[in-house]
JSON list of C-alpha atoms in Angstrom, two decimals:
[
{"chain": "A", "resi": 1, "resn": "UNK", "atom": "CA", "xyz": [-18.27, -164.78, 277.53]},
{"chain": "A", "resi": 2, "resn": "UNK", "atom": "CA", "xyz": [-20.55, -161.83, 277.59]},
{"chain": "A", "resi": 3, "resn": "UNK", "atom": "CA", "xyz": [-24.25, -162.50, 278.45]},
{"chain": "A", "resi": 4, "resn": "UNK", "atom": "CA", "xyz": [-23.29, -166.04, 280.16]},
{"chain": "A", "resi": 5, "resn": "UNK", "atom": "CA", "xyz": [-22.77, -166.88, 283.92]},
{"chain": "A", "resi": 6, "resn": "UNK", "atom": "CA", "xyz": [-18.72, -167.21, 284.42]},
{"chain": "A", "resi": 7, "resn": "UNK", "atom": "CA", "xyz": [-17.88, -170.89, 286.38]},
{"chain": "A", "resi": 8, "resn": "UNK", "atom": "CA", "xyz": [-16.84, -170.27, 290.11]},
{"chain": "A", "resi": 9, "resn": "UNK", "atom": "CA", "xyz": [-13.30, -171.24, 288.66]},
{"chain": "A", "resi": 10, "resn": "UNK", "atom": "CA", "xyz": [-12.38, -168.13, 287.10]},
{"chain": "A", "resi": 11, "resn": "UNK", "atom": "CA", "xyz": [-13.20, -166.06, 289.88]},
{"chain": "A", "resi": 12, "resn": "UNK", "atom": "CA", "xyz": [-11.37, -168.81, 291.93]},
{"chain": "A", "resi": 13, "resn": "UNK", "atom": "CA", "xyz": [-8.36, -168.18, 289.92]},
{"chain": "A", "resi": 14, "resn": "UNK", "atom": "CA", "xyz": [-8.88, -164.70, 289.11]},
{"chain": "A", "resi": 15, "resn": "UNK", "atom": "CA", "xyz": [-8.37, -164.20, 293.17]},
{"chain": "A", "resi": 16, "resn": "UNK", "atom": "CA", "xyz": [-5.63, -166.45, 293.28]},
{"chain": "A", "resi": 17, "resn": "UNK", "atom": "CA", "xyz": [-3.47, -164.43, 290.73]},
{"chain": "A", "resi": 18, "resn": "UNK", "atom": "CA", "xyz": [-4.43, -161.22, 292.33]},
{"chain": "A", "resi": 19, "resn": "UNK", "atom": "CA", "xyz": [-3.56, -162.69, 295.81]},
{"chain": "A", "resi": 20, "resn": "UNK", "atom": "CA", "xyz": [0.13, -164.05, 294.20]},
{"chain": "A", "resi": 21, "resn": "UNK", "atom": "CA", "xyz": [0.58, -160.91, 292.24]},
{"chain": "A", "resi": 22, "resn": "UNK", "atom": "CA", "xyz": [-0.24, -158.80, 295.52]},
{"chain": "A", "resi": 23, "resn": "UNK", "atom": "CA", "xyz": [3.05, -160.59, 297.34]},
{"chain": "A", "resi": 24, "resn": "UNK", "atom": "CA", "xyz": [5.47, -160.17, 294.45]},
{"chain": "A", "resi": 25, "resn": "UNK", "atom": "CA", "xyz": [4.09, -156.52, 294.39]},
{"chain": "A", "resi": 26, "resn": "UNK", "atom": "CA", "xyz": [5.32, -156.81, 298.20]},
{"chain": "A", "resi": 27, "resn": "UNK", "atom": "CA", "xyz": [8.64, -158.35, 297.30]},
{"chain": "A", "resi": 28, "resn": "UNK", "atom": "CA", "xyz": [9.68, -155.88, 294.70]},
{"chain": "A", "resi": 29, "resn": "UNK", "atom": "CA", "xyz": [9.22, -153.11, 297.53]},
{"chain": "A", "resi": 30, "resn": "UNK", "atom": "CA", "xyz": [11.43, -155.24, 300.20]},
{"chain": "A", "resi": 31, "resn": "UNK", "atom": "CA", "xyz": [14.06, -155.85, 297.42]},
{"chain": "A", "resi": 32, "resn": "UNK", "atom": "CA", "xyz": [14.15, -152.76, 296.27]},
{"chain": "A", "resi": 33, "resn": "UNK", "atom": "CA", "xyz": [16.16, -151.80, 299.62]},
{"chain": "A", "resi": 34, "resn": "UNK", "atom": "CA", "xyz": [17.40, -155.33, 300.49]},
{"chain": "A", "resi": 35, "resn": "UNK", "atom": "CA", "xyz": [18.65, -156.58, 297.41]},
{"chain": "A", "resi": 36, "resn": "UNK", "atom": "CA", "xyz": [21.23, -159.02, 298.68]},
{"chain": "A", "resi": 37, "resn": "UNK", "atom": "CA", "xyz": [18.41, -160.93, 300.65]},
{"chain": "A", "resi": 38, "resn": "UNK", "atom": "CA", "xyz": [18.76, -164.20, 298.77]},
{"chain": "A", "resi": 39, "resn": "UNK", "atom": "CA", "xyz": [15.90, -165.87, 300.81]},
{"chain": "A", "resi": 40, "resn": "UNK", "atom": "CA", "xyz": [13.73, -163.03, 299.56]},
{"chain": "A", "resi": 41, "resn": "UNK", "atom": "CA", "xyz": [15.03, -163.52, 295.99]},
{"chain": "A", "resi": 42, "resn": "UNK", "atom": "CA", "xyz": [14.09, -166.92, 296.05]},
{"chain": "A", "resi": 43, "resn": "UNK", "atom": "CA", "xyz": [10.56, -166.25, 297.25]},
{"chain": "A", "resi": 44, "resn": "UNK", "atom": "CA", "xyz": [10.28, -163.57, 294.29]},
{"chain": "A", "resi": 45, "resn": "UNK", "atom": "CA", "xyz": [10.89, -166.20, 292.03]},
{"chain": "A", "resi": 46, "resn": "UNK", "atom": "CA", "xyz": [8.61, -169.03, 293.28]},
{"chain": "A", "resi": 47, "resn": "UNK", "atom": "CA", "xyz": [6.37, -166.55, 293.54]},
{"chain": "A", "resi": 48, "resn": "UNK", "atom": "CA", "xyz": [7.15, -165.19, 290.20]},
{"chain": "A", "resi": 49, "resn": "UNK", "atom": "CA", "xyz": [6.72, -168.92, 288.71]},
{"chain": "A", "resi": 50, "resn": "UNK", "atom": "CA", "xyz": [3.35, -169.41, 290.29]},
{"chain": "A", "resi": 51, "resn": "UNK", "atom": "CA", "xyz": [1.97, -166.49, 289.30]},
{"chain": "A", "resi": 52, "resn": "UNK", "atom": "CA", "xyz": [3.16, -167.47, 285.61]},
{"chain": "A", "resi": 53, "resn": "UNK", "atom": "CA", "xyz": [1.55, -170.92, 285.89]},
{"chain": "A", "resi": 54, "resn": "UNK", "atom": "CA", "xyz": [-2.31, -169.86, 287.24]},
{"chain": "A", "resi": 55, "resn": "UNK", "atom": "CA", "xyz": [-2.15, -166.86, 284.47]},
{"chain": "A", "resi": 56, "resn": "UNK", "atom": "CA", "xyz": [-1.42, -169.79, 281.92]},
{"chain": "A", "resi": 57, "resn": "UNK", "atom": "CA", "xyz": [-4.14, -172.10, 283.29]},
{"chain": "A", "resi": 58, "resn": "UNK", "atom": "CA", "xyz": [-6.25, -168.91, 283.49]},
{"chain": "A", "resi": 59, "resn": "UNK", "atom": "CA", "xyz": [-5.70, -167.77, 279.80]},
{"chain": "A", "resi": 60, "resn": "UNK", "atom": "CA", "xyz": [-6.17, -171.38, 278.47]},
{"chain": "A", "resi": 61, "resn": "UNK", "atom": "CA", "xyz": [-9.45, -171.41, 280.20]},
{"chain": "A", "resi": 62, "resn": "UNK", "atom": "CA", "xyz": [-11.11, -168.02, 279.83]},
{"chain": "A", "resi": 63, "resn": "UNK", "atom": "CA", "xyz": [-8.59, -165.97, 277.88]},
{"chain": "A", "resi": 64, "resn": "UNK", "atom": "CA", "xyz": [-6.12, -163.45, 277.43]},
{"chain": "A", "resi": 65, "resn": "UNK", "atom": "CA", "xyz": [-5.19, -161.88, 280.71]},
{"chain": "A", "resi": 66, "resn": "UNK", "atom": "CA", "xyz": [-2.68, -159.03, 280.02]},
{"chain": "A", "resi": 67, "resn": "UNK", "atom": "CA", "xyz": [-0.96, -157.85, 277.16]},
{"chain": "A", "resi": 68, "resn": "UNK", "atom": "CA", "xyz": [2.47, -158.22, 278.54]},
{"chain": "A", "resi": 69, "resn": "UNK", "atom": "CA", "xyz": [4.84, -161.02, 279.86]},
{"chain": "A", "resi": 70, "resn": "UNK", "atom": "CA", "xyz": [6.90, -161.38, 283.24]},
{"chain": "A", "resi": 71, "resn": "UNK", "atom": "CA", "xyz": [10.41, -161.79, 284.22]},
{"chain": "A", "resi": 72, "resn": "UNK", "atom": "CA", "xyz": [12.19, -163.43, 286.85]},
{"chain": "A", "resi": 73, "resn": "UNK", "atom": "CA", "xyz": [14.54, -161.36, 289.05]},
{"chain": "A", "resi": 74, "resn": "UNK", "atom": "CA", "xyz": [18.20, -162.19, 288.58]},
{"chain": "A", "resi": 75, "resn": "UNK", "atom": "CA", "xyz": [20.67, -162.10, 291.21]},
{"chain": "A", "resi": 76, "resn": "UNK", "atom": "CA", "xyz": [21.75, -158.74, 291.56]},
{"chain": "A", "resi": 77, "resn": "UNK", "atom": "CA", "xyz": [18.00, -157.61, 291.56]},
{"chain": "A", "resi": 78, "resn": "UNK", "atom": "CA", "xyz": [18.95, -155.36, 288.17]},
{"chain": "A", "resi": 79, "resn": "UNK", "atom": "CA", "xyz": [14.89, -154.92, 287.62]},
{"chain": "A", "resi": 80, "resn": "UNK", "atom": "CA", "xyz": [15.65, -151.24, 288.83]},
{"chain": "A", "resi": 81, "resn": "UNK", "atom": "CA", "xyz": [18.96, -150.09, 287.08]},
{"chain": "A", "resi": 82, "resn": "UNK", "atom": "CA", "xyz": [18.26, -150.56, 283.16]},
{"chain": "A", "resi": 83, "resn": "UNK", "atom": "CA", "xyz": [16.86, -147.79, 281.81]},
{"chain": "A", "resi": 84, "resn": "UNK", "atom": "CA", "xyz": [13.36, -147.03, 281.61]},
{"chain": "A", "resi": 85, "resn": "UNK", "atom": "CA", "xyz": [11.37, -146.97, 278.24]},
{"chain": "A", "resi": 86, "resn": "UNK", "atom": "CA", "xyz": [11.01, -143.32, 277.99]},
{"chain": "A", "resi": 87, "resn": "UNK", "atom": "CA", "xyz": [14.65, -142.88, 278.89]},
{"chain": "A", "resi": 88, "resn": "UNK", "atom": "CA", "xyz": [15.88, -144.61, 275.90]}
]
């Protein structure tokens, strides 16, 4: 899509994901020290599901957006307790 005028729908989107990415960036920090919030699990997940949907309509549309996938947070909120990469 170089040297063409992009459609006001990918910057539509593009702010969208950014905007639904920004809360779950939110949500990780508020579960990190209230992990037994269930209401706030539940919003991570929506959340979570959304932002999964508008980066598939995205990437259909106008392409690959990242090079990595998403999860959704379990019920114990275990995102912080398995190792990291480097550790293992």
């Amino acid at each position: 899509m170089t040297n063409k005028q992009l459609p006001d729908e990918y910057y539509t989107l593009l702010e969208d994901i950014q905007a639904i990415d920004f809360v779950l960036v939110e949500l990780t920090l508020y579960l990190d020290t209230h992990p037994d919030d269930r209401q706030a699990l539940q919003q991570f997940n929506q959340y979570a599901a959304h932002s999964k949907q508008l980066k598939q309509v995205f990437e259909s549309k106008f392409g690959m957006l990242q090079q990595y996938g998403g999860s959704y947070a379990d019920a114990k909120w275990s995102w912080g307790t398995a190792p990291w990469p480097w550790q293992v």
